[in-house]
Amino acid sequence: MNNLRVFVLGVLAFLALNLGSPAAETQAPVRPFAIGGLEVRPGHMGAGYLAVPEKDGVGTSVPITILHGAKPGPVLALVAGTHGYEYPPILALYRLKKIIDPADLAGTLILVHIANLPSFQKRTIYYNPYDWKNLNRVYPGDPNGTLSQRLADVLTREVVNRCDALLDMHCGDGNEALIPYSYWMISKDARLNEETKQLALAFGLPHIIIDDTRSQDVADSKYLGNTAILRGKPAVTTEAGLLGRSDEEDIQRNIRGSLSVMRLLKMLPGEPELCSAPVWIDKYEVVYSNWDGLFYPAVPQGQYVVAGQKVGTITDFLGEVKEELKAPFSGVLLYIINTPPTSRGEPLFEVGRLQEK
Ligand SMILES: [Zn+2]
């Protein structure tokens, strides 16, 4: 009996060894990554477009690149060009595409090169030129809505729902002078908040806004970053660059930040460059225009203002002063409009209050 048992066990062990290895090979650790008609093999790169279906004769597409790592890891989405006049993040993603070798990558990088191609092509600030909506106010979007709403819907389904973490990469729009900062959006989930904070620190911009003002309604998340957060995924909105320019320093900030976040998520070897002395902003306010006319800034971005200090003046189209704008409270001027046009309801500047130590 003993010999028989040894024999049987030996046969089983033999079968297990010989069946084990082919089975392990067919269960490759990383499967191809499929998105919007693209299928990218592990260790490879693929590029193409996400289609946004036509309605009323208007459609568009979203150029993306997928870097699909040879090793398993998280899916990180880097989204540039939500506002088509914000160039440094857009240019940074084209550089990253050349820098990162998918063979060395753990996980998957989704590069959304230009989320709002109509705005980029027509060089519009804030708005999509076909429906005059701000793409970053209409999430999670609507497949039957206007072009911006349909774009948001495609990005929610194909990018937000597919990723584990997201960076919504902005800068000062064509008319906005700003200093580099990030929004750390606070949710009801303490664990997620900590992960999001680490993303913000890893991206490395020196001012971080602790932002608890965003909608908590998943059906009305409005912002791309918030859409990810309300789906349980860490996300930060970054702002680095200004005034429709393509300054190398700001392109580099976006590249360094992205690579550092990838190291934080262990997608690349090495340690993240965590911001060593962040300036925490615990309250912020955007001051909006009450007039159509011209705006004259009185204070440069980055300067500290005190409550009630004059920050700028609005005149009408005949040059008559209509309003002097004041700082609502003391803090740092995170951005200020620095080209003449202003329209009722549009932003003029943003003040951030420094957190007390
Ligand atoms: Zn923007």
Coordinates of C-alpha atoms and ligand atoms in Angstrom, one line a residue:
M1 CA 0.0 0.0 0.0
N2 CA 2.8 2.3 0.9
N3 CA 4.5 1.8 -2.4
L4 CA 1.2 2.4 -4.2
R5 CA 0.6 5.6 -2.4
V6 CA 4.1 6.8 -3.2
F7 CA 3.6 5.9 -6.8
V8 CA 0.2 7.7 -7.0
L9 CA 1.6 10.8 -5.3
G10 CA 4.6 10.6 -7.7
V11 CA 2.3 10.5 -10.7
L12 CA 0.2 13.4 -9.4
A13 CA 3.3 15.4 -8.7
F14 CA 4.6 14.6 -12.3
L15 CA 1.2 15.7 -13.8
A16 CA 1.1 18.9 -11.7
L17 CA 4.7 19.8 -12.7
N18 CA 4.1 19.2 -16.4
L19 CA 0.6 20.6 -16.6
G20 CA 1.6 23.5 -14.3
S21 CA 4.1 25.2 -16.6
P22 CA 2.0 25.5 -19.8
A23 CA -1.0 26.7 -17.8
A24 CA 1.2 29.4 -16.2
E25 CA 2.4 30.5 -19.6
T26 CA -1.1 30.9 -21.0
Q27 CA -2.0 32.9 -17.9
A28 CA 0.5 35.7 -18.8
P29 CA 0.8 38.2 -16.0
V30 CA -0.2 41.1 -18.2
R31 CA -3.0 40.9 -20.8
P32 CA -3.4 43.2 -23.8
F33 CA -5.0 46.5 -23.0
A34 CA -8.0 47.3 -25.1
I35 CA -9.5 50.8 -25.4
G36 CA -11.6 52.4 -28.1
G37 CA -10.7 50.0 -30.9
L38 CA -7.0 49.8 -29.9
E39 CA -5.5 46.7 -28.5
V40 CA -2.0 47.1 -27.1
R41 CA 0.2 44.1 -26.2
P42 CA 2.2 44.1 -22.9
G43 CA 5.5 45.9 -23.4
H44 CA 4.2 47.9 -26.3
M45 CA 2.8 51.3 -27.2
G46 CA -0.3 52.0 -29.2
A47 CA -1.9 55.2 -30.4
G48 CA -5.2 56.2 -32.0
Y49 CA -8.4 58.1 -31.4
L50 CA -11.4 57.8 -29.2
A51 CA -14.4 58.6 -31.3
V52 CA -17.0 61.1 -30.1
P53 CA -20.1 60.3 -32.2
E54 CA -21.6 63.0 -34.4
K55 CA -24.8 64.7 -33.6
D56 CA -26.4 67.5 -35.5
G57 CA -23.4 67.3 -37.9
V58 CA -20.8 67.8 -35.2
G59 CA -18.5 65.1 -33.8
T60 CA -14.8 64.9 -32.8
S61 CA -12.2 62.5 -31.6
V62 CA -9.6 62.4 -28.8
P63 CA -6.0 61.5 -29.6
I64 CA -4.6 59.0 -27.1
T65 CA -1.4 57.0 -26.6
I66 CA -1.3 53.8 -24.5
L67 CA 2.0 52.7 -23.0
H68 CA 1.2 49.2 -21.8
G69 CA 3.9 47.9 -19.4
A70 CA 5.4 44.5 -19.6
K71 CA 5.0 44.2 -15.9
P72 CA 1.7 44.3 -13.9
G73 CA 0.8 47.6 -12.2
P74 CA -1.9 50.3 -12.0
V75 CA -3.5 52.2 -14.9
L76 CA -2.6 55.9 -14.7
A77 CA -4.4 58.4 -16.9
L78 CA -2.7 61.7 -17.7
V79 CA -5.2 64.0 -19.3
A80 CA -4.1 67.2 -21.0
G81 CA -5.9 69.7 -23.2
T82 CA -9.3 69.8 -21.4
H83 CA -8.8 73.5 -22.2
G84 CA -7.3 73.7 -25.7
Y85 CA -5.3 76.9 -25.1
E86 CA -3.3 75.3 -22.2
Y87 CA -0.2 74.1 -23.9
P88 CA 2.6 73.0 -21.5
P89 CA 0.7 69.8 -20.3
I90 CA -0.1 68.9 -23.9
L91 CA 3.5 69.3 -25.0
A92 CA 4.7 67.4 -21.9
L93 CA 2.7 64.3 -22.8
Y94 CA 4.2 64.2 -26.3
R95 CA 7.7 64.2 -24.6
L96 CA 6.7 61.5 -22.1
K97 CA 5.6 59.3 -24.9
K98 CA 9.2 59.4 -26.1
I99 CA 10.9 59.1 -22.7
I100 CA 9.0 56.1 -21.3
D101 CA 9.8 52.6 -22.6
P102 CA 6.8 50.3 -22.1
A103 CA 9.2 47.4 -21.7
D104 CA 10.4 49.1 -18.4
L105 CA 7.0 50.1 -17.3
A106 CA 4.8 48.4 -14.6
G107 CA 1.2 49.0 -15.3
T108 CA -0.4 51.1 -18.0
L109 CA -0.2 54.7 -18.9
I110 CA -3.1 56.3 -20.8
L111 CA -2.0 59.6 -22.3
V112 CA -4.9 61.8 -23.4
H113 CA -3.0 64.2 -25.5
I114 CA -5.7 66.8 -26.2
A115 CA -9.1 66.1 -24.5
N116 CA -10.8 69.0 -26.2
L117 CA -9.5 68.9 -29.8
P118 CA -12.2 71.4 -31.1
S119 CA -11.0 74.0 -28.5
F120 CA -7.4 73.3 -29.5
Q121 CA -8.0 73.6 -33.2
K122 CA -10.1 76.8 -32.9
R123 CA -7.8 78.3 -30.2
T124 CA -10.6 79.0 -27.8
I125 CA -10.2 79.7 -24.1
Y126 CA -12.5 78.0 -21.5
Y127 CA -15.1 76.8 -24.1
N128 CA -15.7 74.3 -26.8
P129 CA -16.4 76.4 -29.9
Y130 CA -19.4 74.3 -31.0
D131 CA -21.6 74.5 -27.9
W132 CA -19.8 77.2 -25.8
K133 CA -19.7 74.9 -22.8
N134 CA -16.7 74.4 -20.5
L135 CA -15.7 70.7 -20.8
N136 CA -14.6 70.8 -17.2
R137 CA -18.0 71.7 -15.9
V138 CA -20.2 69.1 -17.6
Y139 CA -19.0 65.7 -16.2
P140 CA -19.9 62.9 -16.1
G141 CA -21.3 64.0 -19.5
D142 CA -24.3 62.8 -21.5
P143 CA -24.1 60.5 -24.6
N144 CA -27.1 62.4 -26.1
G145 CA -26.0 65.9 -25.1
T146 CA -24.0 68.6 -26.9
L147 CA -20.5 68.1 -28.1
S148 CA -18.9 68.9 -24.7
Q149 CA -21.3 66.6 -22.9
R150 CA -20.6 63.8 -25.3
L151 CA -16.9 64.3 -25.0
A152 CA -17.2 64.2 -21.2
D153 CA -19.2 61.0 -21.5
V154 CA -16.5 59.3 -23.7
L155 CA -13.8 60.4 -21.3
T156 CA -15.7 59.2 -18.3
R157 CA -16.4 55.7 -19.8
E158 CA -13.1 55.1 -21.6
V159 CA -10.6 56.9 -19.4
V160 CA -12.0 57.5 -15.9
N161 CA -13.6 54.1 -15.7
R162 CA -10.5 52.3 -17.0
C163 CA -7.9 53.9 -14.8
D164 CA -6.8 53.5 -11.1
A165 CA -5.5 57.1 -10.8
L166 CA -5.8 60.3 -12.8
L167 CA -4.1 63.6 -13.3
D168 CA -6.2 66.3 -14.9
M169 CA -3.4 68.6 -16.2
H170 CA -4.2 72.3 -16.7
C171 CA -2.4 75.6 -16.6
G172 CA -3.3 79.2 -16.9
D173 CA -5.6 79.5 -20.0
G174 CA -4.8 81.9 -22.8
N175 CA -5.7 84.8 -20.6
E176 CA -4.7 83.6 -17.2
A177 CA -1.5 84.5 -15.4
L178 CA -1.0 81.9 -12.6
I179 CA 1.5 80.4 -10.3
P180 CA 1.8 76.6 -10.2
Y181 CA -0.6 74.8 -7.9
S182 CA -2.7 71.7 -7.5
Y183 CA -6.2 71.0 -6.2
W184 CA -6.3 68.3 -3.5
M185 CA -10.0 67.4 -3.7
I186 CA -11.4 66.1 -0.5
S187 CA -14.0 63.3 -0.5
K188 CA -15.8 61.5 2.3
D189 CA -13.3 58.6 2.1
A190 CA -10.3 59.2 4.4
R191 CA -8.2 56.5 2.7
L192 CA -8.8 58.0 -0.7
N193 CA -8.0 61.5 0.6
E194 CA -4.6 60.3 1.8
E195 CA -3.8 58.7 -1.6
T196 CA -4.9 61.9 -3.3
K197 CA -2.7 64.0 -1.0
Q198 CA 0.3 61.8 -1.9
L199 CA -0.4 62.3 -5.6
A200 CA -0.5 66.0 -5.1
L201 CA 2.8 66.0 -3.1
A202 CA 4.4 63.7 -5.7
F203 CA 3.4 66.0 -8.6
G204 CA 5.4 68.6 -6.7
L205 CA 3.7 71.9 -7.4
P206 CA 4.5 74.2 -4.4
H207 CA 1.0 75.4 -3.6
I208 CA -1.7 72.8 -2.8
I209 CA -5.3 73.8 -2.4
I210 CA -7.2 71.7 0.1
D211 CA -10.5 71.7 -1.8
D212 CA -13.7 70.5 0.0
T213 CA -16.0 72.5 -2.3
R214 CA -16.6 70.0 -5.1
S215 CA -20.0 68.3 -5.7
Q216 CA -20.4 64.9 -4.0
D217 CA -23.0 63.9 -6.5
V218 CA -21.6 61.2 -8.8
A219 CA -24.3 62.1 -11.5
D220 CA -23.2 65.8 -11.4
S221 CA -19.5 65.6 -10.7
K222 CA -18.8 68.6 -13.1
Y223 CA -15.0 68.3 -13.1
L224 CA -12.9 65.5 -14.5
G225 CA -10.8 65.0 -11.4
N226 CA -13.9 65.0 -9.2
T227 CA -15.4 62.4 -11.5
A228 CA -12.5 60.1 -10.8
I229 CA -12.6 60.8 -7.1
L230 CA -16.4 60.1 -6.8
R231 CA -15.6 56.7 -8.4
G232 CA -13.1 56.0 -5.7
K233 CA -9.9 56.8 -7.7
P234 CA -7.3 59.2 -6.5
A235 CA -7.0 62.2 -8.8
V236 CA -5.5 65.7 -8.7
T237 CA -6.0 68.7 -10.9
T238 CA -2.7 70.4 -11.7
E239 CA -2.0 73.9 -12.9
A240 CA 1.4 74.7 -14.3
G241 CA 1.9 77.2 -17.2
L242 CA 0.3 80.5 -18.1
L243 CA -1.1 82.9 -20.7
G244 CA -1.2 80.5 -23.6
R245 CA 2.6 80.2 -23.6
S246 CA 4.7 77.1 -24.0
D247 CA 7.5 78.0 -21.6
E248 CA 10.1 75.2 -21.3
E249 CA 10.1 75.5 -17.5
D250 CA 6.4 74.7 -17.4
I251 CA 6.7 71.8 -19.8
Q252 CA 9.4 70.4 -17.5
R253 CA 7.3 70.9 -14.4
N254 CA 4.6 68.8 -16.1
I255 CA 7.1 66.1 -17.1
R256 CA 8.8 65.9 -13.7
G257 CA 5.5 65.8 -11.9
S258 CA 4.1 63.0 -14.1
L259 CA 7.3 60.9 -13.7
S260 CA 7.3 61.4 -10.0
V261 CA 3.7 60.3 -9.7
M262 CA 4.6 57.2 -11.8
R263 CA 7.4 56.5 -9.3
L264 CA 5.0 57.0 -6.4
L265 CA 2.7 54.4 -8.0
K266 CA 5.7 52.1 -8.5
M267 CA 5.2 52.1 -12.3
L268 CA 8.8 53.2 -12.8
P269 CA 11.8 52.4 -10.6
G270 CA 13.1 55.0 -8.2
E271 CA 11.6 57.3 -5.6
P272 CA 9.1 60.1 -6.1
E273 CA 10.2 63.7 -5.7
L274 CA 7.8 64.7 -3.0
C275 CA 7.2 68.4 -2.5
S276 CA 9.3 69.1 0.6
A277 CA 7.6 72.4 1.8
P278 CA 4.2 72.7 0.3
V279 CA 2.2 75.8 0.9
W280 CA -1.3 74.6 2.0
I281 CA -4.2 76.7 0.9
D282 CA -7.3 75.9 3.1
K283 CA -9.8 78.3 1.5
Y284 CA -10.0 79.8 -2.0
E285 CA -12.4 82.1 -3.8
V286 CA -12.7 82.9 -7.5
V287 CA -13.9 86.5 -8.0
Y288 CA -16.1 86.8 -11.1
S289 CA -16.8 89.7 -13.4
N290 CA -20.1 91.6 -13.2
W291 CA -19.5 93.4 -16.4
D292 CA -18.7 93.1 -20.1
G293 CA -15.7 95.3 -20.7
L294 CA -12.0 95.5 -20.0
F295 CA -10.1 94.3 -17.0
Y296 CA -6.9 96.0 -15.7
P297 CA -5.1 93.8 -13.2
A298 CA -3.4 95.8 -10.4
V299 CA -1.5 93.0 -8.7
P300 CA 0.7 90.3 -10.3
Q301 CA 0.0 86.6 -9.8
G302 CA 1.8 85.1 -6.8
Q303 CA 1.6 88.3 -4.7
Y304 CA 0.1 88.3 -1.3
V305 CA -3.0 90.6 -0.9
V306 CA -4.8 91.7 2.2
A307 CA -8.6 91.7 2.6
G308 CA -10.1 94.7 0.8
Q309 CA -7.0 95.5 -1.2
K310 CA -7.7 96.6 -4.8
V311 CA -6.8 93.8 -7.2
G312 CA -8.0 95.2 -10.5
T313 CA -10.4 97.5 -12.3
I314 CA -13.1 97.0 -14.9
T315 CA -14.0 99.6 -17.5
D316 CA -16.8 99.5 -20.1
F317 CA -16.0 99.7 -23.8
L318 CA -15.9 103.5 -23.6
G319 CA -13.2 103.4 -21.0
E320 CA -15.4 104.4 -18.0
V321 CA -14.6 102.7 -14.7
K322 CA -17.4 100.3 -13.7
E323 CA -16.0 98.6 -10.7
E324 CA -12.8 98.2 -8.6
L325 CA -12.3 94.6 -7.5
K326 CA -11.1 93.9 -4.0
A327 CA -9.5 90.9 -2.4
P328 CA -12.3 89.0 -0.5
F329 CA -9.8 88.0 2.2
S330 CA -6.0 88.0 2.8
G331 CA -4.0 85.4 0.8
V332 CA -2.0 84.6 -2.2
L333 CA -3.2 85.6 -5.7
L334 CA -3.2 82.2 -7.4
Y335 CA -4.1 83.6 -10.8
I336 CA -5.4 86.8 -12.4
I337 CA -6.7 87.6 -15.8
N338 CA -3.9 89.4 -17.7
T339 CA -5.5 90.2 -21.1
P340 CA -8.0 93.0 -21.5
P341 CA -11.3 91.3 -22.4
T342 CA -13.7 90.4 -19.6
S343 CA -17.3 89.2 -19.8
R344 CA -20.0 89.1 -17.2
G345 CA -19.9 85.8 -15.2
E346 CA -16.3 85.0 -16.2
P347 CA -13.4 84.6 -13.7
L348 CA -11.1 87.6 -12.9
F349 CA -8.8 86.2 -10.2
E350 CA -8.5 83.6 -7.5
V351 CA -7.3 84.2 -3.9
G352 CA -6.1 81.4 -1.7
R353 CA -5.8 81.7 2.1
L354 CA -2.7 80.1 3.7
Q355 CA -3.4 77.5 6.2
E356 CA -2.3 78.5 9.7
K357 CA 0.5 76.4 11.1
Ligands
ZN1 ZN -7.8 74.5 -17.7

